[in-house]
XYZ file of N, CA, C and O in Angstrom:
512
model
N 88.686 103.218 163.944
C 88.722 103.899 162.581
C 89.223 102.724 161.557
O 89.851 102.065 161.711
N 88.458 103.001 160.412
C 88.343 102.237 159.347
C 89.919 102.698 158.601
O 89.984 103.923 158.692
N 90.233 101.822 157.681
C 91.455 102.124 156.682
C 91.027 102.953 155.821
O 89.934 102.882 155.140
N 91.796 103.724 155.095
C 91.376 104.741 154.027
C 91.477 103.760 152.789
O 92.241 103.024 152.517
N 90.450 103.784 151.928
C 90.285 103.109 150.676
C 89.978 104.098 149.540
O 89.507 105.138 149.932
N 90.321 103.509 148.435
C 90.128 104.535 147.279
C 89.384 103.677 146.104
O 89.774 102.435 145.701
N 88.370 104.151 145.665
C 87.466 103.479 144.625
C 87.242 104.377 143.377
O 87.360 105.593 143.628
N 87.418 103.896 141.996
C 87.318 104.669 141.121
C 86.453 104.108 140.248
O 85.929 102.809 140.221
N 85.381 105.054 139.332
C 84.502 104.357 138.604
C 84.486 105.477 137.277
O 84.766 106.439 137.466
N 83.839 104.823 136.301
C 83.817 105.293 135.122
C 82.790 106.779 135.139
O 81.749 106.502 135.907
N 83.260 108.115 134.598
C 82.359 108.988 134.697
C 81.378 108.955 133.286
O 80.411 109.794 133.603
N 81.798 108.191 132.324
C 80.779 108.094 131.139
C 79.880 106.693 131.556
O 80.673 105.614 131.595
N 78.636 106.973 131.276
C 77.771 105.615 131.749
C 76.564 105.857 130.894
O 75.960 106.839 130.671
N 76.516 104.668 129.990
C 75.369 104.435 129.094
C 75.601 105.869 128.083
O 74.384 106.074 127.707
N 76.607 106.046 127.746
C 76.777 107.349 126.722
C 76.511 108.642 127.160
O 76.497 109.425 126.500
N 76.459 108.853 128.610
C 76.447 110.174 129.162
C 77.380 110.412 130.053
O 77.930 109.629 130.922
N 77.714 111.753 130.451
C 78.689 112.185 131.339
C 77.692 112.210 132.621
O 76.821 112.930 132.862
N 78.599 111.681 133.841
C 78.129 111.724 135.061
C 78.901 112.948 135.813
O 79.987 112.553 136.002
N 78.174 114.323 135.753
C 79.219 115.254 136.061
C 79.435 115.268 137.854
O 78.674 114.604 138.467
N 79.876 116.387 137.983
C 80.318 116.612 139.740
C 79.051 116.654 140.517
O 78.644 116.085 141.623
N 78.101 117.430 139.761
C 76.624 117.609 140.538
C 75.971 116.480 140.934
O 75.678 116.245 142.039
N 76.081 115.484 139.887
C 75.467 114.307 140.042
C 76.034 113.463 140.969
O 75.314 112.821 141.912
N 77.265 113.394 141.047
C 78.293 112.521 142.069
C 78.034 112.951 143.374
O 77.543 112.210 144.143
N 77.996 114.498 143.702
C 77.652 114.743 145.206
C 76.414 114.684 145.465
O 76.165 114.243 146.478
N 75.347 114.943 144.313
C 73.654 114.691 144.930
C 73.657 113.231 145.086
O 72.802 113.010 146.114
N 74.338 112.290 144.388
C 73.993 111.085 144.663
C 74.467 110.297 145.903
O 73.887 109.343 146.651
N 75.496 111.132 146.495
C 75.732 110.603 147.666
C 74.829 111.423 148.833
O 75.315 110.787 150.120
N 74.272 112.005 148.759
C 73.104 112.771 149.506
C 73.484 113.105 151.028
O 74.498 113.906 151.005
N 72.725 112.520 151.921
C 72.806 112.961 153.150
C 74.504 112.499 153.925
O 74.544 113.196 154.847
N 74.983 111.576 153.147
C 76.454 111.518 153.751
C 77.280 112.414 153.645
O 78.398 112.407 154.272
N 77.197 113.538 152.735
C 77.962 114.387 152.569
C 77.421 116.082 152.432
O 77.880 117.107 152.220
N 75.840 115.784 152.993
C 75.276 116.992 153.160
C 75.850 118.243 153.832
O 75.946 119.212 153.235
N 76.352 117.962 154.954
C 76.719 118.943 155.786
C 78.572 119.409 155.591
O 79.081 120.317 156.133
N 79.196 118.693 154.579
C 80.310 119.015 154.438
C 80.686 120.325 153.703
O 79.744 120.959 153.059
N 81.980 120.729 153.888
C 82.487 122.038 153.454
C 83.669 121.435 152.301
O 84.380 120.631 153.173
N 83.632 121.986 151.371
C 84.932 121.366 150.234
C 85.952 122.390 149.793
O 85.513 123.555 149.752
N 86.995 121.917 149.733
C 88.227 122.616 149.109
C 88.184 122.047 147.539
O 88.320 120.952 147.588
N 88.151 123.082 146.631
C 87.993 122.630 145.250
C 89.398 123.157 144.699
O 89.802 124.201 144.637
N 90.088 122.100 144.155
C 91.311 122.266 143.398
C 91.075 122.024 141.758
O 91.077 120.783 141.622
N 91.054 123.064 141.295
C 90.931 123.223 139.677
C 91.986 122.702 139.112
O 92.831 123.852 138.897
N 92.443 121.876 138.090
C 93.551 121.645 137.252
C 92.965 122.079 135.878
O 93.815 122.807 134.957
N 91.805 121.773 135.543
C 91.226 121.625 134.460
C 89.608 121.786 134.376
O 88.972 120.993 134.685
N 89.011 122.728 134.094
C 87.604 122.984 134.021
C 86.825 123.409 132.633
O 87.667 124.542 132.260
N 85.889 122.894 132.252
C 85.435 123.355 130.948
C 83.818 123.730 131.354
O 83.262 122.911 131.652
N 83.499 125.011 131.205
C 82.327 125.500 131.590
C 81.954 126.900 131.152
O 82.892 127.816 131.205
N 80.767 127.280 130.756
C 80.416 128.515 130.360
C 80.509 129.377 131.867
O 80.670 130.735 131.743
N 80.548 128.737 132.896
C 80.586 129.326 134.289
C 82.043 129.263 134.700
O 82.169 129.572 136.126
N 83.020 129.128 134.013
C 84.438 128.871 134.669
C 84.681 130.088 135.587
O 85.127 129.650 136.784
N 84.648 131.243 135.411
C 85.015 132.329 136.111
C 84.207 132.366 137.503
O 84.764 132.522 138.401
N 82.944 132.428 137.084
C 82.035 132.264 138.527
C 82.390 130.836 139.188
O 82.718 131.206 140.792
N 82.579 129.883 139.088
C 83.290 128.779 139.647
C 84.386 128.995 140.391
O 84.661 128.746 141.629
N 85.409 129.660 139.722
C 86.813 129.697 139.894
C 86.594 130.750 141.257
O 87.179 130.669 142.211
N 85.969 131.930 140.984
C 85.853 133.026 142.011
C 84.998 132.455 143.334
O 85.389 132.706 144.322
N 84.030 131.551 143.019
C 83.458 131.208 144.197
C 84.068 130.112 145.178
O 83.934 129.906 146.307
N 85.014 129.647 144.562
C 85.856 128.438 145.280
C 87.024 128.720 145.679
O 87.589 128.113 146.215
N 87.611 129.919 145.013
C 88.859 130.188 145.218
C 89.101 130.709 146.943
O 88.519 131.693 147.524
N 90.110 130.140 147.562
C 90.557 130.419 148.931
C 89.488 130.471 149.868
O 89.319 131.017 150.940
N 88.691 129.189 149.721
C 87.487 129.436 150.630
C 86.854 127.999 150.719
O 86.920 127.281 149.547
N 86.404 127.439 151.658
C 85.340 126.229 151.648
C 84.197 126.647 151.164
O 83.332 127.272 151.782
N 83.446 125.562 150.677
C 82.087 125.739 149.851
C 81.225 124.532 150.133
O 81.859 123.366 150.376
N 80.099 124.927 150.501
C 79.197 123.866 150.783
C 78.640 122.893 149.806
O 79.113 123.093 148.577
N 78.275 121.736 150.061
C 78.148 120.685 149.045
C 76.901 121.345 148.071
O 76.973 121.218 146.934
N 75.899 121.859 148.733
C 74.790 122.337 147.883
C 75.200 123.458 147.101
O 74.886 123.398 145.958
N 76.300 124.373 147.814
C 76.806 125.282 146.775
C 77.602 124.873 145.590
O 77.369 125.295 144.405
N 78.201 123.792 145.734
C 79.033 123.142 144.516
C 78.009 122.398 143.815
O 78.161 122.570 142.412
N 76.898 121.858 144.201
C 76.020 121.345 143.516
C 75.125 122.217 142.333
O 75.357 122.185 141.140
N 75.003 123.518 142.959
C 74.529 124.727 142.079
C 75.553 124.910 141.059
O 75.172 125.188 139.972
N 76.655 125.445 141.371
C 77.580 125.804 140.667
C 77.759 124.837 139.584
O 78.196 125.294 138.242
N 77.849 123.358 139.660
C 78.102 122.502 138.553
C 76.904 121.866 138.021
O 76.810 120.773 137.264
N 75.414 122.385 138.306
C 74.560 121.733 137.793
C 74.258 122.100 136.515
O 73.537 121.536 135.614
N 75.024 123.140 135.896
C 74.840 123.468 134.380
C 75.767 122.605 133.538
O 75.754 121.293 133.808
N 76.385 123.067 132.693
C 76.896 122.096 131.468
C 78.492 122.158 132.070
O 79.458 121.991 131.132
N 78.784 122.750 133.296
C 80.235 122.543 133.757
C 80.780 121.062 134.058
O 80.227 120.244 134.370
N 82.011 120.953 133.614
C 82.621 119.533 133.493
C 84.233 119.925 134.170
O 85.069 120.670 133.552
N 84.353 118.973 135.283
C 85.677 119.303 135.907
C 86.339 118.233 135.080
O 86.161 116.826 135.213
N 87.430 118.568 134.418
C 88.309 117.484 133.674
C 89.284 116.809 134.579
O 89.428 115.773 134.734
N 89.730 117.773 135.199
C 91.204 117.221 135.972
C 90.867 118.192 137.419
O 90.837 119.439 137.347
N 90.745 117.444 138.443
C 91.022 118.171 139.666
C 90.386 117.588 140.946
O 90.384 116.134 140.772
N 90.429 118.111 142.042
C 89.978 117.531 143.347
C 89.083 117.909 144.251
O 89.469 119.588 144.460
N 88.365 117.555 144.871
C 87.678 118.075 146.257
C 88.043 117.449 147.368
O 88.072 116.397 147.453
N 87.899 118.435 148.449
C 88.642 117.758 149.650
C 87.502 117.982 150.608
O 87.278 119.306 150.660
N 86.769 117.076 151.196
C 85.610 117.326 151.910
C 85.812 117.295 153.408
O 86.403 116.180 153.811
N 85.149 118.125 153.984
C 85.280 118.246 155.676
C 83.879 118.179 156.206
O 83.221 118.666 155.930
N 84.135 117.214 157.232
C 82.584 116.968 157.847
C 82.677 118.127 159.135
O 82.011 119.187 159.148
N 83.131 117.413 159.990
C 83.168 118.563 161.386
C 84.564 119.164 161.611
O 84.509 120.333 161.856
N 85.934 118.626 161.321
C 87.337 119.352 161.384
C 87.872 119.820 160.101
O 87.729 118.978 159.198
N 87.914 121.262 160.281
C 88.493 121.783 159.029
C 90.005 121.079 158.888
O 90.609 121.393 157.920
N 90.484 120.410 159.858
C 91.839 119.897 159.637
C 91.894 118.596 159.268
O 93.169 118.141 158.865
N 90.807 117.849 159.257
C 90.935 116.380 159.011
C 89.976 116.009 157.774
O 88.868 115.811 158.059
N 90.262 116.012 156.647
C 89.112 115.734 155.575
C 88.729 114.453 155.832
O 89.125 113.344 156.183
N 87.397 114.091 155.658
C 86.848 113.049 155.601
C 86.791 112.081 154.203
O 86.591 110.875 154.233
N 86.804 112.971 153.152
C 86.656 112.407 151.755
C 87.329 113.006 150.849
O 87.482 114.603 151.031
N 87.794 112.521 149.725
C 88.698 113.517 148.653
C 88.019 112.843 147.410
O 87.405 111.287 147.277
N 87.569 113.489 146.450
C 87.060 113.259 145.250
C 87.872 113.998 144.068
O 87.948 115.082 143.955
N 88.533 112.961 143.240
C 89.037 113.510 142.144
C 88.375 113.144 140.781
O 87.987 112.003 140.498
N 88.569 113.977 139.891
C 88.308 113.982 138.373
C 89.556 113.616 137.833
O 90.570 114.305 137.925
N 89.650 112.664 137.204
C 90.822 112.218 136.360
C 90.440 112.141 134.916
O 89.732 111.357 134.349
N 90.817 113.160 134.143
C 90.771 113.208 132.614
C 89.409 113.056 132.178
O 89.209 112.649 131.011
N 88.289 113.723 133.099
C 86.843 113.510 132.690
C 86.705 112.099 132.313
O 85.332 112.090 131.851
N 87.533 111.084 132.674
C 86.909 109.767 132.542
C 86.662 109.189 133.662
O 85.837 107.915 133.439
N 87.206 109.371 134.592
C 87.102 108.561 136.046
C 86.849 109.495 137.173
O 87.309 110.698 137.216
N 86.009 109.002 138.051
C 86.000 109.831 139.308
C 86.491 108.821 140.288
O 86.390 107.706 140.533
N 87.479 109.356 141.299
C 88.023 108.538 142.021
C 87.570 108.971 143.644
O 87.474 110.221 143.754
N 87.231 108.162 144.417
C 86.809 108.619 145.623
C 87.630 108.084 147.024
O 87.939 106.820 146.809
N 88.174 108.617 147.740
C 89.105 108.217 148.679
C 88.606 108.663 150.171
O 88.223 109.885 150.365
N 88.345 107.685 151.009
C 87.589 107.968 152.501
C 87.972 106.907 153.356
O 88.239 105.586 152.891
N 87.810 106.885 154.415
C 87.822 105.960 155.470
C 86.157 105.587 156.132
O 86.149 104.936 157.164
N 85.206 106.255 155.513
C 83.931 106.277 155.847
C 83.578 104.940 155.388
O 83.087 104.814 154.147
N 82.863 103.844 156.059
C 82.296 102.839 155.488
C 80.875 103.084 154.802
O 80.798 102.410 153.955
N 80.505 103.930 155.378
C 79.158 104.406 154.820
C 79.276 105.042 153.343
O 78.354 104.761 152.384
N 80.095 105.677 153.015
C 80.447 106.302 151.866
C 81.056 105.385 150.917
O 80.565 105.517 149.569
N 81.969 104.408 151.214
C 82.222 103.579 150.607
C 81.148 102.338 150.058
O 81.033 102.188 148.766
N 80.184 102.009 150.836
C 78.991 101.169 150.570
C 78.161 101.950 149.693
O 78.025 101.295 148.603
N 78.025 103.219 149.969
C 77.348 104.163 148.820
C 77.742 104.117 147.444
O 77.142 103.889 146.367
N 79.222 104.266 147.254
C 79.913 104.328 146.166
C 79.443 103.156 145.051
O 79.210 102.966 144.365
N 79.801 101.805 145.911
C 79.885 100.533 145.606
C 78.335 100.229 144.972
O 78.260 99.804 144.070
N 77.348 100.807 145.868
C 76.255 100.443 145.594
C 75.385 101.190 144.308
O 74.866 100.549 143.400
N 76.045 102.474 144.462
C 75.539 103.348 143.029
C 76.517 103.241 141.932
O 75.856 103.039 140.627
N 77.656 102.467 142.033
C 78.588 102.344 140.875
C 79.273 101.127 140.968
O 80.364 101.134 141.325
N 78.452 100.087 140.323
C 78.911 98.702 140.775
C 80.044 98.524 140.130
O 80.674 97.432 140.128
N 80.553 99.053 139.017
C 81.855 98.732 138.341
C 83.236 99.597 138.880
O 84.134 99.360 138.623
N 82.887 100.260 140.022
C 83.924 100.782 140.785
C 84.746 99.557 141.325
O 84.525 98.527 141.864
N 86.027 100.168 141.020
C 87.284 99.064 141.776
C 88.159 99.756 142.481
O 88.274 101.121 142.378
N 88.730 99.363 143.393
C 89.575 100.043 144.319
C 91.073 100.135 143.576
O 91.655 99.270 142.932
N 91.510 101.021 144.122
C 92.915 101.349 143.630
C 93.989 101.303 144.617
O 93.669 101.669 145.907
N 95.002 101.131 144.566
C 96.201 100.706 145.529
C 96.649 102.090 146.089
O 97.178 102.063 147.197
N 96.595 103.361 145.376
C 97.116 104.472 145.971
C 96.309 105.515 145.111
O 95.757 105.326 144.048
N 96.502 106.678 145.936
C 96.023 108.022 145.360
C 96.499 108.602 144.079
O 97.904 108.760 144.098
């Protein structure tokens, strides 16, 4: 088992915001079958009510989250906890921090490698 590491990268890239749907879609097959618990602290979206209802008290598939956030929705502050096989052991956590950064915590070498490849400015954080 690999040690858990955390990487953070800017959500604003080249003058445009990289939203949750884009972050999830960019990770592709590595998280395709995951189910997610979404903890929303602050969300700005014309679909806020629909997103809140769809994610309350249930695990949501990656594709459903991408659909929910593919519009103008912006998760300002919140966290996604992703489960691959075991609902008791999350494989990845993704945190929106003040709509300026995305933080990814995982022990998956493949996910870490993909994050670093996609977001070369990603830097390691000492703690969550």
